[in-house]
């Protein structure tokens, strides 16, 4: 399917073209939405330079502009805010979240879709307080989000989002923490007070999250763990990855579904003591025959994981890094005594895009069909050099992307970026 781009702006010295939204068949993806003007700077009306403390609070003004622009992009692409299937938010500071929720409810009313909110270190605009991503069905597709009631798995009332929705044969589950009905981390998800080695915290938290939050949501939606098309996992303690992976991989009967795993600094979530948050997209069991596994000889951060899954014209790819079985790929290593001849960030992105080409080709697509690219950097100072590698893929064309600064350790020593790619399949 050919892609249509909306809200294209050129930043920097003209070498970065950002597509705010892209339509691929019956779906529209809006990526990297911030309250910026055509220059890529925060809109002066949001800043309120002469009267910055006028109500509403600045984060609410920022969010209101984002949803206004998103509505325009979606309408131009044949969709609407009422057709949004999921929304993801990244914030540098927790104080922006509640004002954002006010603006979101004003824009979406009772139709707030499954949502994931993550605290991060920095955004591409240092004065931005949020970066938003959306996925929406087109109005003409006949698909509209339908809320699914999940017993004992609710969402915070102040947020107002749906825990789980069905859109066609897709099931969307909001970002889940190992919470009980009070909103706090469940006692069963923690090591008992006063105990040092009566279980491992991340294992207990992940196990509880899977069994008491994710699986019930999938069951209510007529799906299952083995029909997950894509999972996004955020860990607030990078050293928890090995123990997390033991529990996560054991939940699958065969290959692990394509999973993005991102380390963020603690605290990173709405419940301060939480150390993990997970959201998922899955297929309904009645459509299982249309799920296609893409298994390539690609080195991923987690062993025994599918490189991608294809379903109903979309491609969901596992998180990619510039790594091989021995750690950082050789092409991204530089001699400590002569580091100035080499750009590790660019070399890592080149390796990631090489892997991505292999995955997209195995699915019958190509990198000209990327509908969403999220770059998670240990230091956003690496962004420009890393992003230059895309020129070999898109030339001077636009890219639906954003870049987020997260933890300064990305699981494998020397690595500086994790990339999350979603794609479309040609007709």
Tab-separated table of C-alpha atoms in Angstrom:
chain	number	residue	atom	x	y	z
A	1	UNK	CA	0.000	0.000	0.000
A	2	UNK	CA	1.374	3.463	-0.840
A	3	UNK	CA	1.884	5.769	2.123
A	4	UNK	CA	0.424	9.279	2.367
A	5	UNK	CA	2.190	11.833	4.576
A	6	UNK	CA	0.637	14.732	6.467
A	7	UNK	CA	2.079	17.629	8.451
A	8	UNK	CA	5.576	17.425	6.940
A	9	UNK	CA	8.097	19.918	8.329
A	10	UNK	CA	11.801	20.349	7.642
A	11	UNK	CA	14.124	20.911	10.588
A	12	UNK	CA	17.792	21.584	11.211
A	13	UNK	CA	19.781	22.503	8.116
A	14	UNK	CA	17.082	21.010	5.917
A	15	UNK	CA	18.297	17.432	6.335
A	16	UNK	CA	15.555	16.279	8.730
A	17	UNK	CA	12.010	15.930	7.403
A	18	UNK	CA	9.445	14.909	9.983
A	19	UNK	CA	6.064	13.527	8.954
A	20	UNK	CA	3.577	14.223	11.731
A	21	UNK	CA	1.196	11.595	10.368
A	22	UNK	CA	1.161	8.869	7.754
A	23	UNK	CA	-1.724	6.908	6.301
A	24	UNK	CA	-1.236	3.260	5.391
A	25	UNK	CA	-4.422	1.691	4.055
A	26	UNK	CA	-7.018	1.670	6.819
A	27	UNK	CA	-4.666	3.050	9.494
A	28	UNK	CA	-3.180	6.411	10.382
A	29	UNK	CA	-0.087	6.817	12.566
A	30	UNK	CA	0.782	10.152	14.198
A	31	UNK	CA	4.298	10.253	15.620
A	32	UNK	CA	6.415	12.771	17.487
A	33	UNK	CA	3.581	15.185	18.208
A	34	UNK	CA	4.826	18.130	20.242
A	35	UNK	CA	3.446	21.660	20.574
A	36	UNK	CA	5.786	23.032	17.915
A	37	UNK	CA	5.489	25.508	15.090
A	38	UNK	CA	6.761	25.149	11.513
A	39	UNK	CA	10.323	25.836	12.697
A	40	UNK	CA	10.228	22.881	15.053
A	41	UNK	CA	10.241	25.182	18.114
A	42	UNK	CA	7.629	25.288	20.873
A	43	UNK	CA	4.789	27.522	19.744
A	44	UNK	CA	5.005	31.005	21.337
A	45	UNK	CA	1.299	30.835	22.239
A	46	UNK	CA	2.052	27.851	24.462
A	47	UNK	CA	4.980	29.547	26.172
A	48	UNK	CA	3.093	32.772	26.879
A	49	UNK	CA	6.348	34.688	27.225
A	50	UNK	CA	4.817	37.870	28.623
A	51	UNK	CA	2.192	36.139	30.785
A	52	UNK	CA	3.477	32.582	31.320
A	53	UNK	CA	1.356	31.959	34.437
A	54	UNK	CA	-2.000	32.739	32.875
A	55	UNK	CA	-4.396	29.790	33.156
A	56	UNK	CA	-4.690	27.101	32.071
A	57	UNK	CA	-1.338	25.628	33.193
A	58	UNK	CA	1.289	25.509	30.488
A	59	UNK	CA	1.254	21.678	30.109
A	60	UNK	CA	-2.488	21.883	29.487
A	61	UNK	CA	-1.964	24.546	26.809
A	62	UNK	CA	0.731	22.369	25.283
A	63	UNK	CA	-1.502	19.297	25.231
A	64	UNK	CA	-4.455	21.244	23.829
A	65	UNK	CA	-2.353	22.379	20.868
A	66	UNK	CA	-1.112	18.828	20.284
A	67	UNK	CA	-4.654	17.464	20.140
A	68	UNK	CA	-5.805	20.337	17.929
A	69	UNK	CA	-3.011	19.559	15.448
A	70	UNK	CA	-3.595	15.810	15.747
A	71	UNK	CA	-7.268	16.279	14.928
A	72	UNK	CA	-6.342	18.237	11.808
A	73	UNK	CA	-3.830	15.613	10.646
A	74	UNK	CA	-6.252	12.763	11.301
A	75	UNK	CA	-9.092	14.516	9.462
A	76	UNK	CA	-6.856	15.172	6.467
A	77	UNK	CA	-5.918	11.471	6.480
A	78	UNK	CA	-9.548	10.314	6.566
A	79	UNK	CA	-9.723	9.582	10.279
A	80	UNK	CA	-10.642	11.464	13.462
A	81	UNK	CA	-9.866	11.695	17.158
A	82	UNK	CA	-12.861	9.392	17.757
A	83	UNK	CA	-11.053	6.665	15.796
A	84	UNK	CA	-7.820	6.692	17.828
A	85	UNK	CA	-7.006	3.124	18.897
A	86	UNK	CA	-4.075	3.817	21.218
A	87	UNK	CA	-1.993	6.713	22.469
A	88	UNK	CA	1.520	6.835	23.947
A	89	UNK	CA	2.997	9.736	25.905
A	90	UNK	CA	6.530	10.539	27.057
A	91	UNK	CA	7.129	13.237	29.679
A	92	UNK	CA	10.375	14.653	31.103
A	93	UNK	CA	8.585	15.438	34.382
A	94	UNK	CA	5.583	13.966	36.163
A	95	UNK	CA	4.051	17.398	36.878
A	96	UNK	CA	2.870	17.659	33.250
A	97	UNK	CA	0.758	14.503	33.384
A	98	UNK	CA	-2.374	15.687	35.177
A	99	UNK	CA	-2.722	18.911	33.098
A	100	UNK	CA	-2.221	16.776	29.995
A	101	UNK	CA	-5.052	14.484	31.102
A	102	UNK	CA	-7.381	17.485	31.430
A	103	UNK	CA	-6.684	18.549	27.847
A	104	UNK	CA	-6.919	14.969	26.587
A	105	UNK	CA	-10.361	14.496	28.134
A	106	UNK	CA	-11.499	17.787	26.644
A	107	UNK	CA	-10.342	16.605	23.208
A	108	UNK	CA	-11.472	12.981	23.371
A	109	UNK	CA	-14.341	13.011	25.851
A	110	UNK	CA	-15.281	9.482	26.853
A	111	UNK	CA	-13.316	8.000	23.945
A	112	UNK	CA	-9.848	7.998	25.531
A	113	UNK	CA	-8.162	4.862	24.110
A	114	UNK	CA	-5.650	2.549	25.799
A	115	UNK	CA	-2.783	4.742	26.945
A	116	UNK	CA	0.807	4.418	28.119
A	117	UNK	CA	2.596	7.241	29.942
A	118	UNK	CA	6.330	7.044	30.592
A	119	UNK	CA	8.701	9.448	32.356
A	120	UNK	CA	11.890	9.989	30.364
A	121	UNK	CA	15.037	12.090	30.558
A	122	UNK	CA	14.758	14.500	27.612
A	123	UNK	CA	12.811	15.220	24.423
A	124	UNK	CA	14.000	16.671	21.122
A	125	UNK	CA	12.680	20.053	22.253
A	126	UNK	CA	14.300	20.720	25.604
A	127	UNK	CA	11.393	22.956	26.619
A	128	UNK	CA	8.706	20.458	25.542
A	129	UNK	CA	6.780	18.796	28.340
A	130	UNK	CA	5.334	15.911	26.341
A	131	UNK	CA	5.750	13.902	23.138
A	132	UNK	CA	2.665	12.022	21.897
A	133	UNK	CA	2.080	9.132	19.464
A	134	UNK	CA	-1.287	7.914	18.145
A	135	UNK	CA	-2.614	5.080	16.026
A	136	UNK	CA	-6.081	5.471	14.516
A	137	UNK	CA	-8.362	3.626	12.121
A	138	UNK	CA	-9.692	5.484	9.111
A	139	UNK	CA	-13.364	6.468	9.195
A	140	UNK	CA	-14.000	4.582	5.962
A	141	UNK	CA	-12.568	1.321	7.291
A	142	UNK	CA	-15.678	0.570	9.325
A	143	UNK	CA	-13.434	0.029	12.345
A	144	UNK	CA	-14.103	2.083	15.443
A	145	UNK	CA	-12.654	1.438	18.902
A	146	UNK	CA	-14.956	-0.614	21.131
A	147	UNK	CA	-14.230	-0.644	24.861
A	148	UNK	CA	-13.835	-4.049	26.457
A	149	UNK	CA	-14.676	-4.421	30.133
A	150	UNK	CA	-11.978	-6.342	31.970
A	151	UNK	CA	-13.040	-7.541	35.392
A	152	UNK	CA	-10.659	-6.421	38.169
A	153	UNK	CA	-8.357	-4.680	35.639
A	154	UNK	CA	-9.331	-1.040	35.602
A	155	UNK	CA	-7.622	2.218	34.745
A	156	UNK	CA	-7.135	5.229	37.051
A	157	UNK	CA	-10.332	7.294	37.005
A	158	UNK	CA	-8.414	10.563	36.686
A	159	UNK	CA	-6.850	9.324	33.441
A	160	UNK	CA	-10.100	8.070	31.955
A	161	UNK	CA	-8.533	5.753	29.373
A	162	UNK	CA	-9.826	2.356	28.311
A	163	UNK	CA	-7.962	-0.634	29.720
A	164	UNK	CA	-8.620	-2.613	26.558
A	165	UNK	CA	-10.280	-1.958	23.199
A	166	UNK	CA	-11.099	-3.897	20.075
A	167	UNK	CA	-10.641	-2.300	16.668
A	168	UNK	CA	-11.559	-4.762	13.958
A	169	UNK	CA	-9.568	-7.891	14.752
A	170	UNK	CA	-6.921	-5.966	16.718
A	171	UNK	CA	-6.881	-5.915	20.515
A	172	UNK	CA	-5.137	-3.016	22.280
A	173	UNK	CA	-4.183	-3.226	25.948
A	174	UNK	CA	-3.119	-0.082	27.806
A	175	UNK	CA	0.184	0.140	29.634
A	176	UNK	CA	-0.106	-2.040	32.715
A	177	UNK	CA	1.631	-1.949	36.071
A	178	UNK	CA	1.524	-4.712	38.696
A	179	UNK	CA	-1.160	-2.790	40.598
A	180	UNK	CA	-3.956	-4.010	42.822
A	181	UNK	CA	-7.385	-2.413	43.103
A	182	UNK	CA	-5.994	0.419	45.262
A	183	UNK	CA	-3.597	1.535	42.536
A	184	UNK	CA	-0.517	0.543	44.553
A	185	UNK	CA	1.854	-2.262	43.610
A	186	UNK	CA	0.193	-5.486	44.757
A	187	UNK	CA	1.681	-7.233	47.781
A	188	UNK	CA	2.035	-10.401	45.704
A	189	UNK	CA	4.219	-8.470	43.244
A	190	UNK	CA	6.788	-7.585	45.918
A	191	UNK	CA	9.236	-9.414	48.109
A	192	UNK	CA	7.656	-9.579	51.610
A	193	UNK	CA	8.676	-6.758	53.922
A	194	UNK	CA	11.819	-7.533	55.849
A	195	UNK	CA	12.847	-10.367	53.517
A	196	UNK	CA	16.040	-10.127	51.488
A	197	UNK	CA	15.860	-13.164	49.242
A	198	UNK	CA	12.333	-14.505	49.385
A	199	UNK	CA	11.850	-14.148	45.670
A	200	UNK	CA	13.181	-11.609	43.153
A	201	UNK	CA	11.249	-8.343	42.908
A	202	UNK	CA	11.256	-7.993	39.120
A	203	UNK	CA	10.255	-11.632	38.690
A	204	UNK	CA	7.350	-11.277	41.092
A	205	UNK	CA	6.286	-7.966	39.542
A	206	UNK	CA	6.468	-9.319	35.975
A	207	UNK	CA	4.668	-12.541	36.884
A	208	UNK	CA	1.860	-10.636	38.600
A	209	UNK	CA	1.609	-8.208	35.684
A	210	UNK	CA	1.286	-11.050	33.199
A	211	UNK	CA	-1.170	-13.196	35.154
A	212	UNK	CA	-3.357	-10.555	36.757
A	213	UNK	CA	-3.311	-7.682	34.250
A	214	UNK	CA	-2.280	-8.699	30.725
A	215	UNK	CA	-3.761	-12.183	30.442
A	216	UNK	CA	-7.199	-11.170	31.801
A	217	UNK	CA	-7.321	-8.246	29.374
A	218	UNK	CA	-6.441	-10.475	26.432
A	219	UNK	CA	-8.966	-13.113	27.485
A	220	UNK	CA	-11.700	-10.481	27.749
A	221	UNK	CA	-10.809	-9.369	24.226
A	222	UNK	CA	-10.938	-12.876	22.792
A	223	UNK	CA	-7.191	-13.153	22.384
A	224	UNK	CA	-4.270	-14.810	24.167
A	225	UNK	CA	-0.602	-14.337	25.004
A	226	UNK	CA	0.548	-16.264	21.951
A	227	UNK	CA	-1.376	-13.892	19.673
A	228	UNK	CA	0.523	-10.809	20.823
A	229	UNK	CA	1.668	-8.902	17.761
A	230	UNK	CA	3.844	-6.425	19.636
A	231	UNK	CA	4.767	-5.695	23.250
A	232	UNK	CA	6.438	-2.564	24.547
A	233	UNK	CA	8.225	-3.058	27.857
A	234	UNK	CA	9.732	-0.292	29.980
A	235	UNK	CA	12.105	-1.199	32.806
A	236	UNK	CA	13.191	1.379	35.378
A	237	UNK	CA	16.168	-0.702	36.546
A	238	UNK	CA	18.368	-1.825	33.670
A	239	UNK	CA	19.972	-4.560	35.772
A	240	UNK	CA	16.562	-6.275	36.011
A	241	UNK	CA	16.612	-7.309	32.348
A	242	UNK	CA	17.946	-10.907	32.730
A	243	UNK	CA	15.457	-11.848	35.462
A	244	UNK	CA	12.624	-10.087	33.638
A	245	UNK	CA	13.402	-12.004	30.469
A	246	UNK	CA	13.221	-15.348	32.282
A	247	UNK	CA	9.619	-14.672	33.303
A	248	UNK	CA	8.576	-12.919	30.087
A	249	UNK	CA	9.901	-15.600	27.736
A	250	UNK	CA	8.403	-18.401	29.849
A	251	UNK	CA	4.922	-16.928	29.315
A	252	UNK	CA	5.062	-17.855	25.623
A	253	UNK	CA	4.567	-21.416	24.430
A	254	UNK	CA	6.936	-20.990	21.489
A	255	UNK	CA	8.818	-18.022	20.104
A	256	UNK	CA	8.522	-14.793	22.073
A	257	UNK	CA	6.371	-12.170	20.352
A	258	UNK	CA	8.208	-9.123	18.940
A	259	UNK	CA	9.111	-7.097	22.017
A	260	UNK	CA	10.602	-3.656	22.504
A	261	UNK	CA	12.423	-3.287	25.828
A	262	UNK	CA	13.487	0.196	26.919
A	263	UNK	CA	15.343	1.137	30.112
A	264	UNK	CA	14.121	4.333	31.767
A	265	UNK	CA	15.300	6.031	34.919
A	266	UNK	CA	13.510	5.279	38.175
A	267	UNK	CA	10.815	6.327	38.903
A	268	UNK	CA	9.439	6.059	35.401
A	269	UNK	CA	5.750	5.327	35.911
A	270	UNK	CA	2.559	6.610	37.507
A	271	UNK	CA	3.005	4.433	40.582
A	272	UNK	CA	6.312	5.513	42.073
A	273	UNK	CA	7.508	2.113	43.292
A	274	UNK	CA	6.718	0.305	40.023
A	275	UNK	CA	9.733	-0.972	38.089
A	276	UNK	CA	8.033	-2.223	34.896
A	277	UNK	CA	5.211	-1.197	32.568
A	278	UNK	CA	3.976	-3.177	29.540
A	279	UNK	CA	1.480	-2.470	26.756
A	280	UNK	CA	0.475	-4.841	23.992
A	281	UNK	CA	-1.244	-5.162	20.635
A	282	UNK	CA	-2.708	-8.568	19.820
A	283	UNK	CA	-4.898	-10.316	17.273
A	284	UNK	CA	-8.240	-11.906	18.088
A	285	UNK	CA	-8.238	-15.695	18.250
A	286	UNK	CA	-10.798	-15.801	15.431
A	287	UNK	CA	-8.195	-14.143	13.164
A	288	UNK	CA	-5.203	-16.242	14.266
A	289	UNK	CA	-4.761	-17.752	10.800
A	290	UNK	CA	-3.862	-14.306	9.450
A	291	UNK	CA	-0.952	-13.790	11.868
A	292	UNK	CA	2.358	-14.377	10.083
A	293	UNK	CA	5.611	-14.872	11.973
A	294	UNK	CA	8.762	-13.279	10.547
A	295	UNK	CA	11.779	-15.143	11.930
A	296	UNK	CA	15.127	-13.863	10.638
A	297	UNK	CA	18.708	-14.566	11.634
A	298	UNK	CA	18.896	-11.225	13.448
A	299	UNK	CA	20.619	-10.633	16.784
A	300	UNK	CA	18.066	-9.192	19.194
A	301	UNK	CA	18.441	-8.194	22.838
A	302	UNK	CA	16.300	-11.143	23.939
A	303	UNK	CA	16.976	-14.714	22.757
A	304	UNK	CA	14.299	-16.860	21.086
A	305	UNK	CA	12.303	-13.821	19.959
A	306	UNK	CA	10.535	-13.301	16.645
A	307	UNK	CA	11.969	-10.472	14.566
A	308	UNK	CA	8.468	-9.364	13.559
A	309	UNK	CA	4.851	-10.327	13.103
A	310	UNK	CA	2.637	-9.335	10.179
A	311	UNK	CA	-1.129	-8.988	10.487
A	312	UNK	CA	-3.784	-7.398	8.282
A	313	UNK	CA	-1.383	-5.231	6.312
A	314	UNK	CA	0.800	-4.086	9.215
A	315	UNK	CA	4.250	-5.190	10.370
A	316	UNK	CA	5.320	-5.071	14.023
A	317	UNK	CA	9.092	-5.339	14.558
A	318	UNK	CA	11.042	-6.241	17.691
A	319	UNK	CA	13.250	-3.570	19.247
A	320	UNK	CA	16.517	-3.290	17.307
A	321	UNK	CA	20.033	-2.466	18.510
A	322	UNK	CA	23.483	-2.363	16.929
A	323	UNK	CA	24.509	-5.634	18.568
A	324	UNK	CA	25.578	-9.130	17.669
A	325	UNK	CA	26.307	-12.245	19.733
A	326	UNK	CA	29.496	-10.665	21.051
A	327	UNK	CA	28.018	-7.318	22.118
A	328	UNK	CA	28.343	-4.036	20.236
A	329	UNK	CA	28.770	-4.676	16.502
A	330	UNK	CA	32.418	-4.314	15.372
A	331	UNK	CA	31.573	-1.516	12.934
A	332	UNK	CA	30.387	0.671	15.824
A	333	UNK	CA	33.488	0.241	17.958
A	334	UNK	CA	36.238	2.833	18.007
A	335	UNK	CA	39.697	2.823	19.511
A	336	UNK	CA	39.727	4.778	22.766
A	337	UNK	CA	43.029	6.381	21.774
A	338	UNK	CA	41.696	7.671	18.435
A	339	UNK	CA	37.918	8.138	18.769
A	340	UNK	CA	37.562	11.112	16.441
A	341	UNK	CA	37.728	9.172	13.175
A	342	UNK	CA	34.522	7.307	13.899
A	343	UNK	CA	30.877	7.981	14.786
A	344	UNK	CA	29.548	5.040	16.816
A	345	UNK	CA	25.954	6.356	16.865
A	346	UNK	CA	25.807	6.542	13.051
A	347	UNK	CA	27.416	3.117	12.730
A	348	UNK	CA	24.900	1.611	15.156
A	349	UNK	CA	21.964	3.111	13.277
A	350	UNK	CA	23.387	1.848	9.983
A	351	UNK	CA	23.559	-1.659	11.467
A	352	UNK	CA	20.005	-1.345	12.804
A	353	UNK	CA	18.685	-0.262	9.416
A	354	UNK	CA	20.545	-3.140	7.738
A	355	UNK	CA	18.718	-5.530	10.081
A	356	UNK	CA	15.461	-3.716	9.450
A	357	UNK	CA	15.868	-4.111	5.677
A	358	UNK	CA	16.284	-7.855	6.167
A	359	UNK	CA	13.162	-8.066	8.333
A	360	UNK	CA	10.986	-5.931	6.059
A	361	UNK	CA	12.166	-7.865	2.996
A	362	UNK	CA	11.320	-11.193	4.670
A	363	UNK	CA	7.807	-9.844	5.231
A	364	UNK	CA	7.514	-8.713	1.603
A	365	UNK	CA	7.955	-5.016	2.360
A	366	UNK	CA	10.736	-2.425	2.460
A	367	UNK	CA	11.851	0.521	4.573
A	368	UNK	CA	9.903	2.900	2.379
A	369	UNK	CA	6.889	1.507	4.243
A	370	UNK	CA	7.910	2.532	7.780
A	371	UNK	CA	4.872	4.053	9.488
A	372	UNK	CA	6.437	4.762	12.878
A	373	UNK	CA	10.047	4.979	14.039
A	374	UNK	CA	10.846	5.593	17.699
A	375	UNK	CA	14.493	6.210	18.605
A	376	UNK	CA	15.421	5.699	22.256
A	377	UNK	CA	18.829	7.277	22.959
A	378	UNK	CA	21.119	7.147	25.945
A	379	UNK	CA	22.055	10.727	24.992
A	380	UNK	CA	20.068	12.857	22.554
A	381	UNK	CA	23.341	14.511	21.617
A	382	UNK	CA	23.796	11.441	19.383
A	383	UNK	CA	20.489	11.955	17.598
A	384	UNK	CA	21.603	13.964	14.575
A	385	UNK	CA	24.512	11.695	13.692
A	386	UNK	CA	22.347	8.611	14.135
A	387	UNK	CA	19.449	10.045	12.143
A	388	UNK	CA	21.737	10.742	9.159
A	389	UNK	CA	21.790	7.006	8.470
A	390	UNK	CA	18.159	7.263	7.375
A	391	UNK	CA	19.234	9.309	4.331
A	392	UNK	CA	20.335	6.091	2.648
A	393	UNK	CA	16.792	4.768	3.148
A	394	UNK	CA	14.401	7.674	2.588
A	395	UNK	CA	16.664	10.072	0.695
A	396	UNK	CA	15.228	13.529	1.178
A	397	UNK	CA	11.758	12.130	1.910
A	398	UNK	CA	9.876	12.477	5.202
A	399	UNK	CA	9.990	10.038	8.101
A	400	UNK	CA	7.341	9.548	10.824
A	401	UNK	CA	9.731	9.510	13.794
A	402	UNK	CA	10.534	10.814	17.207
A	403	UNK	CA	13.566	10.536	19.481
A	404	UNK	CA	13.527	10.174	23.256
A	405	UNK	CA	16.382	10.199	25.791
A	406	UNK	CA	16.067	7.391	28.332
A	407	UNK	CA	18.518	5.665	30.693
A	408	UNK	CA	22.222	6.044	29.963
A	409	UNK	CA	22.678	2.251	29.986
A	410	UNK	CA	21.029	0.312	27.147
A	411	UNK	CA	21.557	-3.313	28.228
A	412	UNK	CA	24.692	-3.871	26.101
A	413	UNK	CA	27.889	-1.882	26.888
A	414	UNK	CA	28.717	0.719	24.258
A	415	UNK	CA	25.263	0.870	22.683
A	416	UNK	CA	23.625	4.258	22.350
A	417	UNK	CA	20.249	3.745	20.637
A	418	UNK	CA	17.295	1.341	20.523
A	419	UNK	CA	14.908	1.636	17.563
A	420	UNK	CA	11.278	0.594	17.444
A	421	UNK	CA	9.867	0.223	13.915
A	422	UNK	CA	6.319	-0.373	12.724
A	423	UNK	CA	5.631	-0.883	9.047
A	424	UNK	CA	3.031	-1.491	6.363
A	425	UNK	CA	2.879	-4.265	3.806
A	426	UNK	CA	2.432	-3.400	0.108
A	427	UNK	CA	-0.846	-4.491	-1.445
